[in-house]
Amino acid sequence: MITVMKSYRSIVGEIVRAVKPHTILDLPSGEGWLADEVNGTDVAIDGIDLYEGKPKGYRRFLTADLDTGVPESLGTY
C-alpha cells in the first residue's frame, strides 16, 4: 500500500492542538487520517463517509450520503 502525505494534514493537527476543541465532525472521513494527526489530545471525533467504514479512534461513525446533508442523529456541531 502506498501512503500519500497531504501537506494540510499536519497543519490541521497543529490547529486542533492549538484550539483544543471538545469534538470534531470529520466529513467525509475517508480512511480516518484525522485521528492519527490529533493522537494524544482529548478531542472526540465523529465521522461520516459513504464508502469507508468506521476509522480507528473515532467515537461515532455513520455511513451516509452527504449529498442529502448531515444526518440529524449526529446532533448540532
PDB file of N, CA and C in Angstrom:
ATOM      1  N   MET A   1       0.843  -1.185   0.000  1.00  0.00           N
ATOM      2  CA  MET A   1       0.000   0.000   0.000  1.00  0.00           C
ATOM      3  C   MET A   1       0.883   1.241   0.000  1.00  0.00           C
ATOM      4  N   ILE A   2       0.589   2.169  -0.859  1.00  0.00           N
ATOM      5  CA  ILE A   2       1.336   3.415  -0.954  1.00  0.00           C
ATOM      6  C   ILE A   2       0.639   4.464  -0.105  1.00  0.00           C
ATOM      7  N   THR A   3       1.389   5.125   0.771  1.00  0.00           N
ATOM      8  CA  THR A   3       0.837   6.183   1.609  1.00  0.00           C
ATOM      9  C   THR A   3       1.180   7.529   0.989  1.00  0.00           C
ATOM     10  N   VAL A   4       0.176   8.348   0.761  1.00  0.00           N
ATOM     11  CA  VAL A   4       0.371   9.670   0.199  1.00  0.00           C
ATOM     12  C   VAL A   4       0.221  10.682   1.329  1.00  0.00           C
ATOM     13  N   MET A   5       1.256  11.466   1.553  1.00  0.00           N
ATOM     14  CA  MET A   5       1.191  12.501   2.584  1.00  0.00           C
ATOM     15  C   MET A   5       0.588  13.766   1.978  1.00  0.00           C
ATOM     16  N   LYS A   6      -0.388  14.291   2.620  1.00  0.00           N
ATOM     17  CA  LYS A   6      -1.021  15.520   2.162  1.00  0.00           C
ATOM     18  C   LYS A   6      -0.538  16.639   3.073  1.00  0.00           C
ATOM     19  N   SER A   7      -0.095  17.729   2.491  1.00  0.00           N
ATOM     20  CA  SER A   7       0.523  18.807   3.259  1.00  0.00           C
ATOM     21  C   SER A   7      -0.405  19.429   4.295  1.00  0.00           C
ATOM     22  N   TYR A   8      -1.688  19.415   4.062  1.00  0.00           N
ATOM     23  CA  TYR A   8      -2.618  20.041   5.001  1.00  0.00           C
ATOM     24  C   TYR A   8      -2.817  19.224   6.275  1.00  0.00           C
ATOM     25  N   ARG A   9      -2.517  17.951   6.264  1.00  0.00           N
ATOM     26  CA  ARG A   9      -2.803  17.096   7.415  1.00  0.00           C
ATOM     27  C   ARG A   9      -2.066  17.540   8.675  1.00  0.00           C
ATOM     28  N   SER A  10      -0.792  17.813   8.575  1.00  0.00           N
ATOM     29  CA  SER A  10      -0.044  18.237   9.768  1.00  0.00           C
ATOM     30  C   SER A  10      -0.511  19.608  10.246  1.00  0.00           C
ATOM     31  N   ILE A  11      -0.919  20.467   9.308  1.00  0.00           N
ATOM     32  CA  ILE A  11      -1.418  21.792   9.690  1.00  0.00           C
ATOM     33  C   ILE A  11      -2.739  21.661  10.438  1.00  0.00           C
ATOM     34  N   VAL A  12      -3.616  20.785   9.971  1.00  0.00           N
ATOM     35  CA  VAL A  12      -4.880  20.548  10.672  1.00  0.00           C
ATOM     36  C   VAL A  12      -4.603  20.041  12.084  1.00  0.00           C
ATOM     37  N   GLY A  13      -3.648  19.121  12.228  1.00  0.00           N
ATOM     38  CA  GLY A  13      -3.270  18.625  13.551  1.00  0.00           C
ATOM     39  C   GLY A  13      -2.778  19.739  14.455  1.00  0.00           C
ATOM     40  N   GLU A  14      -1.972  20.646  13.927  1.00  0.00           N
ATOM     41  CA  GLU A  14      -1.477  21.784  14.711  1.00  0.00           C
ATOM     42  C   GLU A  14      -2.626  22.680  15.160  1.00  0.00           C
ATOM     43  N   ILE A  15      -3.567  22.916  14.277  1.00  0.00           N
ATOM     44  CA  ILE A  15      -4.722  23.767  14.619  1.00  0.00           C
ATOM     45  C   ILE A  15      -5.551  23.122  15.720  1.00  0.00           C
ATOM     46  N   VAL A  16      -5.801  21.830  15.611  1.00  0.00           N
ATOM     47  CA  VAL A  16      -6.594  21.132  16.635  1.00  0.00           C
ATOM     48  C   VAL A  16      -5.881  21.194  17.981  1.00  0.00           C
ATOM     49  N   ARG A  17      -4.579  20.986  18.008  1.00  0.00           N
ATOM     50  CA  ARG A  17      -3.842  21.058  19.274  1.00  0.00           C
ATOM     51  C   ARG A  17      -3.868  22.472  19.862  1.00  0.00           C
ATOM     52  N   ALA A  18      -3.867  23.488  19.008  1.00  0.00           N
ATOM     53  CA  ALA A  18      -3.891  24.876  19.489  1.00  0.00           C
ATOM     54  C   ALA A  18      -5.275  25.292  19.971  1.00  0.00           C
ATOM     55  N   VAL A  19      -6.312  24.907  19.246  1.00  0.00           N
ATOM     56  CA  VAL A  19      -7.689  25.310  19.573  1.00  0.00           C
ATOM     57  C   VAL A  19      -8.284  24.463  20.687  1.00  0.00           C
ATOM     58  N   LYS A  20      -7.897  23.197  20.758  1.00  0.00           N
ATOM     59  CA  LYS A  20      -8.365  22.246  21.772  1.00  0.00           C
ATOM     60  C   LYS A  20      -9.889  22.096  21.793  1.00  0.00           C
ATOM     61  N   PRO A  21     -10.487  21.728  20.653  1.00  0.00           N
ATOM     62  CA  PRO A  21     -11.941  21.522  20.652  1.00  0.00           C
ATOM     63  C   PRO A  21     -12.315  20.272  21.432  1.00  0.00           C
ATOM     64  N   HIS A  22     -13.559  20.199  21.854  1.00  0.00           N
ATOM     65  CA  HIS A  22     -14.043  19.008  22.553  1.00  0.00           C
ATOM     66  C   HIS A  22     -14.433  17.917  21.566  1.00  0.00           C
ATOM     67  N   THR A  23     -15.026  18.341  20.433  1.00  0.00           N
ATOM     68  CA  THR A  23     -15.464  17.388  19.416  1.00  0.00           C
ATOM     69  C   THR A  23     -15.129  17.919  18.026  1.00  0.00           C
ATOM     70  N   ILE A  24     -14.985  16.978  17.096  1.00  0.00           N
ATOM     71  CA  ILE A  24     -14.792  17.314  15.686  1.00  0.00           C
ATOM     72  C   ILE A  24     -15.709  16.415  14.878  1.00  0.00           C
ATOM     73  N   LEU A  25     -16.383  16.993  13.894  1.00  0.00           N
ATOM     74  CA  LEU A  25     -17.143  16.215  12.932  1.00  0.00           C
ATOM     75  C   LEU A  25     -16.316  16.168  11.655  1.00  0.00           C
ATOM     76  N   ASP A  26     -15.825  14.997  11.315  1.00  0.00           N
ATOM     77  CA  ASP A  26     -14.969  14.799  10.149  1.00  0.00           C
ATOM     78  C   ASP A  26     -15.808  14.229   9.022  1.00  0.00           C
ATOM     79  N   LEU A  27     -15.989  15.023   7.975  1.00  0.00           N
ATOM     80  CA  LEU A  27     -16.747  14.528   6.852  1.00  0.00           C
ATOM     81  C   LEU A  27     -16.214  15.075   5.547  1.00  0.00           C
ATOM     82  N   PRO A  28     -16.060  14.264   4.555  1.00  0.00           N
ATOM     83  CA  PRO A  28     -16.071  12.820   4.610  1.00  0.00           C
ATOM     84  C   PRO A  28     -14.825  12.316   5.322  1.00  0.00           C
ATOM     85  N   SER A  29     -14.981  11.275   6.095  1.00  0.00           N
ATOM     86  CA  SER A  29     -13.899  10.778   6.949  1.00  0.00           C
ATOM     87  C   SER A  29     -12.801  10.046   6.202  1.00  0.00           C
ATOM     88  N   GLY A  30     -13.153   9.445   5.076  1.00  0.00           N
ATOM     89  CA  GLY A  30     -12.146   8.673   4.343  1.00  0.00           C
ATOM     90  C   GLY A  30     -11.571   7.582   5.219  1.00  0.00           C
ATOM     91  N   GLU A  31     -10.272   7.413   5.172  1.00  0.00           N
ATOM     92  CA  GLU A  31      -9.619   6.349   5.948  1.00  0.00           C
ATOM     93  C   GLU A  31      -9.354   6.747   7.396  1.00  0.00           C
ATOM     94  N   GLY A  32      -9.722   7.965   7.802  1.00  0.00           N
ATOM     95  CA  GLY A  32      -9.606   8.366   9.197  1.00  0.00           C
ATOM     96  C   GLY A  32      -8.265   8.928   9.599  1.00  0.00           C
ATOM     97  N   TRP A  33      -7.589   9.601   8.695  1.00  0.00           N
ATOM     98  CA  TRP A  33      -6.268  10.155   8.986  1.00  0.00           C
ATOM     99  C   TRP A  33      -6.307  11.166  10.131  1.00  0.00           C
ATOM    100  N   LEU A  34      -7.436  11.808  10.356  1.00  0.00           N
ATOM    101  CA  LEU A  34      -7.529  12.849  11.378  1.00  0.00           C
ATOM    102  C   LEU A  34      -7.208  12.322  12.771  1.00  0.00           C
ATOM    103  N   ALA A  35      -7.652  11.123  13.088  1.00  0.00           N
ATOM    104  CA  ALA A  35      -7.376  10.542  14.413  1.00  0.00           C
ATOM    105  C   ALA A  35      -5.878  10.394  14.645  1.00  0.00           C
ATOM    106  N   ASP A  36      -5.137  10.028  13.621  1.00  0.00           N
ATOM    107  CA  ASP A  36      -3.684   9.913  13.757  1.00  0.00           C
ATOM    108  C   ASP A  36      -3.035  11.273  13.995  1.00  0.00           C
ATOM    109  N   GLU A  37      -3.532  12.292  13.326  1.00  0.00           N
ATOM    110  CA  GLU A  37      -2.952  13.636  13.461  1.00  0.00           C
ATOM    111  C   GLU A  37      -3.204  14.255  14.826  1.00  0.00           C
ATOM    112  N   VAL A  38      -4.322  13.921  15.468  1.00  0.00           N
ATOM    113  CA  VAL A  38      -4.655  14.531  16.759  1.00  0.00           C
ATOM    114  C   VAL A  38      -4.441  13.561  17.915  1.00  0.00           C
ATOM    115  N   ASN A  39      -3.745  12.475  17.652  1.00  0.00           N
ATOM    116  CA  ASN A  39      -3.446  11.485  18.684  1.00  0.00           C
ATOM    117  C   ASN A  39      -2.801  12.170  19.884  1.00  0.00           C
ATOM    118  N   GLY A  40      -3.265  11.835  21.074  1.00  0.00           N
ATOM    119  CA  GLY A  40      -2.717  12.444  22.286  1.00  0.00           C
ATOM    120  C   GLY A  40      -3.516  13.627  22.784  1.00  0.00           C
ATOM    121  N   THR A  41      -4.544  14.027  22.046  1.00  0.00           N
ATOM    122  CA  THR A  41      -5.419  15.101  22.515  1.00  0.00           C
ATOM    123  C   THR A  41      -6.691  14.475  23.081  1.00  0.00           C
ATOM    124  N   ASP A  42      -7.504  15.284  23.727  1.00  0.00           N
ATOM    125  CA  ASP A  42      -8.751  14.789  24.322  1.00  0.00           C
ATOM    126  C   ASP A  42      -9.958  14.999  23.417  1.00  0.00           C
ATOM    127  N   VAL A  43      -9.747  15.263  22.159  1.00  0.00           N
ATOM    128  CA  VAL A  43     -10.853  15.530  21.244  1.00  0.00           C
ATOM    129  C   VAL A  43     -11.556  14.227  20.853  1.00  0.00           C
ATOM    130  N   ALA A  44     -12.889  14.288  20.811  1.00  0.00           N
ATOM    131  CA  ALA A  44     -13.700  13.163  20.337  1.00  0.00           C
ATOM    132  C   ALA A  44     -14.033  13.425  18.880  1.00  0.00           C
ATOM    133  N   ILE A  45     -13.794  12.430  18.026  1.00  0.00           N
ATOM    134  CA  ILE A  45     -14.040  12.600  16.600  1.00  0.00           C
ATOM    135  C   ILE A  45     -15.225  11.735  16.180  1.00  0.00           C
ATOM    136  N   ASP A  46     -16.191  12.375  15.544  1.00  0.00           N
ATOM    137  CA  ASP A  46     -17.304  11.687  14.917  1.00  0.00           C
ATOM    138  C   ASP A  46     -17.115  11.817  13.416  1.00  0.00           C
ATOM    139  N   GLY A  47     -17.528  10.795  12.676  1.00  0.00           N
ATOM    140  CA  GLY A  47     -17.297  10.841  11.245  1.00  0.00           C
ATOM    141  C   GLY A  47     -18.457  10.345  10.420  1.00  0.00           C
ATOM    142  N   ILE A  48     -18.443  10.760   9.167  1.00  0.00           N
ATOM    143  CA  ILE A  48     -19.412  10.318   8.181  1.00  0.00           C
ATOM    144  C   ILE A  48     -18.657  10.046   6.889  1.00  0.00           C
ATOM    145  N   ASP A  49     -18.980   8.943   6.257  1.00  0.00           N
ATOM    146  CA  ASP A  49     -18.428   8.662   4.937  1.00  0.00           C
ATOM    147  C   ASP A  49     -19.364   7.709   4.220  1.00  0.00           C
ATOM    148  N   LEU A  50     -19.397   7.798   2.923  1.00  0.00           N
ATOM    149  CA  LEU A  50     -20.269   6.932   2.139  1.00  0.00           C
ATOM    150  C   LEU A  50     -19.596   5.604   1.822  1.00  0.00           C
ATOM    151  N   TYR A  51     -18.290   5.610   1.623  1.00  0.00           N
ATOM    152  CA  TYR A  51     -17.617   4.419   1.129  1.00  0.00           C
ATOM    153  C   TYR A  51     -16.749   3.699   2.152  1.00  0.00           C
ATOM    154  N   GLU A  52     -16.224   4.396   3.138  1.00  0.00           N
ATOM    155  CA  GLU A  52     -15.313   3.791   4.107  1.00  0.00           C
ATOM    156  C   GLU A  52     -16.086   3.328   5.345  1.00  0.00           C
ATOM    157  N   GLY A  53     -15.451   2.439   6.134  1.00  0.00           N
ATOM    158  CA  GLY A  53     -16.010   2.004   7.405  1.00  0.00           C
ATOM    159  C   GLY A  53     -15.500   2.884   8.529  1.00  0.00           C
ATOM    160  N   LYS A  54     -15.918   2.570   9.763  1.00  0.00           N
ATOM    161  CA  LYS A  54     -15.519   3.363  10.918  1.00  0.00           C
ATOM    162  C   LYS A  54     -14.009   3.315  11.103  1.00  0.00           C
ATOM    163  N   PRO A  55     -13.360   4.486  11.067  1.00  0.00           N
ATOM    164  CA  PRO A  55     -11.916   4.533  11.275  1.00  0.00           C
ATOM    165  C   PRO A  55     -11.549   4.282  12.739  1.00  0.00           C
ATOM    166  N   LYS A  56     -10.384   3.739  12.963  1.00  0.00           N
ATOM    167  CA  LYS A  56      -9.861   3.524  14.310  1.00  0.00           C
ATOM    168  C   LYS A  56      -9.743   4.874  15.021  1.00  0.00           C
ATOM    169  N   GLY A  57     -10.210   4.899  16.266  1.00  0.00           N
ATOM    170  CA  GLY A  57     -10.091   6.104  17.076  1.00  0.00           C
ATOM    171  C   GLY A  57     -11.268   7.058  16.987  1.00  0.00           C
ATOM    172  N   TYR A  58     -12.259   6.730  16.185  1.00  0.00           N
ATOM    173  CA  TYR A  58     -13.429   7.597  16.075  1.00  0.00           C
ATOM    174  C   TYR A  58     -14.474   7.174  17.102  1.00  0.00           C
ATOM    175  N   ARG A  59     -15.119   8.159  17.715  1.00  0.00           N
ATOM    176  CA  ARG A  59     -16.130   7.884  18.728  1.00  0.00           C
ATOM    177  C   ARG A  59     -17.402   7.328  18.094  1.00  0.00           C
ATOM    178  N   ARG A  60     -17.934   8.047  17.137  1.00  0.00           N
ATOM    179  CA  ARG A  60     -19.147   7.632  16.431  1.00  0.00           C
ATOM    180  C   ARG A  60     -18.894   7.739  14.935  1.00  0.00           C
ATOM    181  N   PHE A  61     -19.595   6.914  14.187  1.00  0.00           N
ATOM    182  CA  PHE A  61     -19.427   6.927  12.737  1.00  0.00           C
ATOM    183  C   PHE A  61     -20.723   6.508  12.076  1.00  0.00           C
ATOM    184  N   LEU A  62     -21.060   7.199  11.001  1.00  0.00           N
ATOM    185  CA  LEU A  62     -22.229   6.846  10.208  1.00  0.00           C
ATOM    186  C   LEU A  62     -21.835   6.705   8.752  1.00  0.00           C
ATOM    187  N   THR A  63     -22.450   5.733   8.095  1.00  0.00           N
ATOM    188  CA  THR A  63     -22.333   5.629   6.650  1.00  0.00           C
ATOM    189  C   THR A  63     -23.521   6.376   6.075  1.00  0.00           C
ATOM    190  N   ALA A  64     -23.238   7.439   5.343  1.00  0.00           N
ATOM    191  CA  ALA A  64     -24.328   8.254   4.816  1.00  0.00           C
ATOM    192  C   ALA A  64     -23.871   8.989   3.561  1.00  0.00           C
ATOM    193  N   ASP A  65     -24.847   9.335   2.734  1.00  0.00           N
ATOM    194  CA  ASP A  65     -24.610  10.128   1.534  1.00  0.00           C
ATOM    195  C   ASP A  65     -24.692  11.598   1.920  1.00  0.00           C
ATOM    196  N   LEU A  66     -23.574  12.292   1.890  1.00  0.00           N
ATOM    197  CA  LEU A  66     -23.541  13.694   2.298  1.00  0.00           C
ATOM    198  C   LEU A  66     -24.247  14.616   1.313  1.00  0.00           C
ATOM    199  N   ASP A  67     -24.595  14.110   0.140  1.00  0.00           N
ATOM    200  CA  ASP A  67     -25.383  14.920  -0.790  1.00  0.00           C
ATOM    201  C   ASP A  67     -26.763  15.213  -0.229  1.00  0.00           C
ATOM    202  N   THR A  68     -27.195  14.433   0.755  1.00  0.00           N
ATOM    203  CA  THR A  68     -28.508  14.666   1.382  1.00  0.00           C
ATOM    204  C   THR A  68     -28.367  15.468   2.683  1.00  0.00           C
ATOM    205  N   GLY A  69     -27.149  15.874   3.034  1.00  0.00           N
ATOM    206  CA  GLY A  69     -26.917  16.675   4.236  1.00  0.00           C
ATOM    207  C   GLY A  69     -26.365  15.827   5.368  1.00  0.00           C
ATOM    208  N   VAL A  70     -26.051  16.481   6.473  1.00  0.00           N
ATOM    209  CA  VAL A  70     -25.526  15.805   7.660  1.00  0.00           C
ATOM    210  C   VAL A  70     -26.703  15.159   8.394  1.00  0.00           C
ATOM    211  N   PRO A  71     -26.617  13.873   8.696  1.00  0.00           N
ATOM    212  CA  PRO A  71     -27.712  13.198   9.408  1.00  0.00           C
ATOM    213  C   PRO A  71     -28.029  13.867  10.747  1.00  0.00           C
ATOM    214  N   GLU A  72     -29.294  14.069  11.008  1.00  0.00           N
ATOM    215  CA  GLU A  72     -29.738  14.715  12.252  1.00  0.00           C
ATOM    216  C   GLU A  72     -29.311  13.946  13.497  1.00  0.00           C
ATOM    217  N   SER A  73     -29.089  12.630  13.371  1.00  0.00           N
ATOM    218  CA  SER A  73     -28.731  11.817  14.537  1.00  0.00           C
ATOM    219  C   SER A  73     -27.389  12.205  15.145  1.00  0.00           C
ATOM    220  N   LEU A  74     -26.571  12.951  14.421  1.00  0.00           N
ATOM    221  CA  LEU A  74     -25.286  13.398  14.976  1.00  0.00           C
ATOM    222  C   LEU A  74     -25.425  14.648  15.819  1.00  0.00           C
ATOM    223  N   GLY A  75     -26.563  15.282  15.792  1.00  0.00           N
ATOM    224  CA  GLY A  75     -26.772  16.473  16.606  1.00  0.00           C
ATOM    225  C   GLY A  75     -26.210  17.719  15.939  1.00  0.00           C
ATOM    226  N   THR A  76     -25.999  18.733  16.749  1.00  0.00           N
ATOM    227  CA  THR A  76     -25.528  20.027  16.264  1.00  0.00           C
ATOM    228  C   THR A  76     -24.049  20.200  16.593  1.00  0.00           C
ATOM    229  N   TYR A  77     -23.309  20.683  15.632  1.00  0.00           N
ATOM    230  CA  TYR A  77     -21.878  20.973  15.842  1.00  0.00           C
ATOM    231  C   TYR A  77     -21.633  22.424  15.698  1.00  0.00           C
TER     232      TYR A  77
END
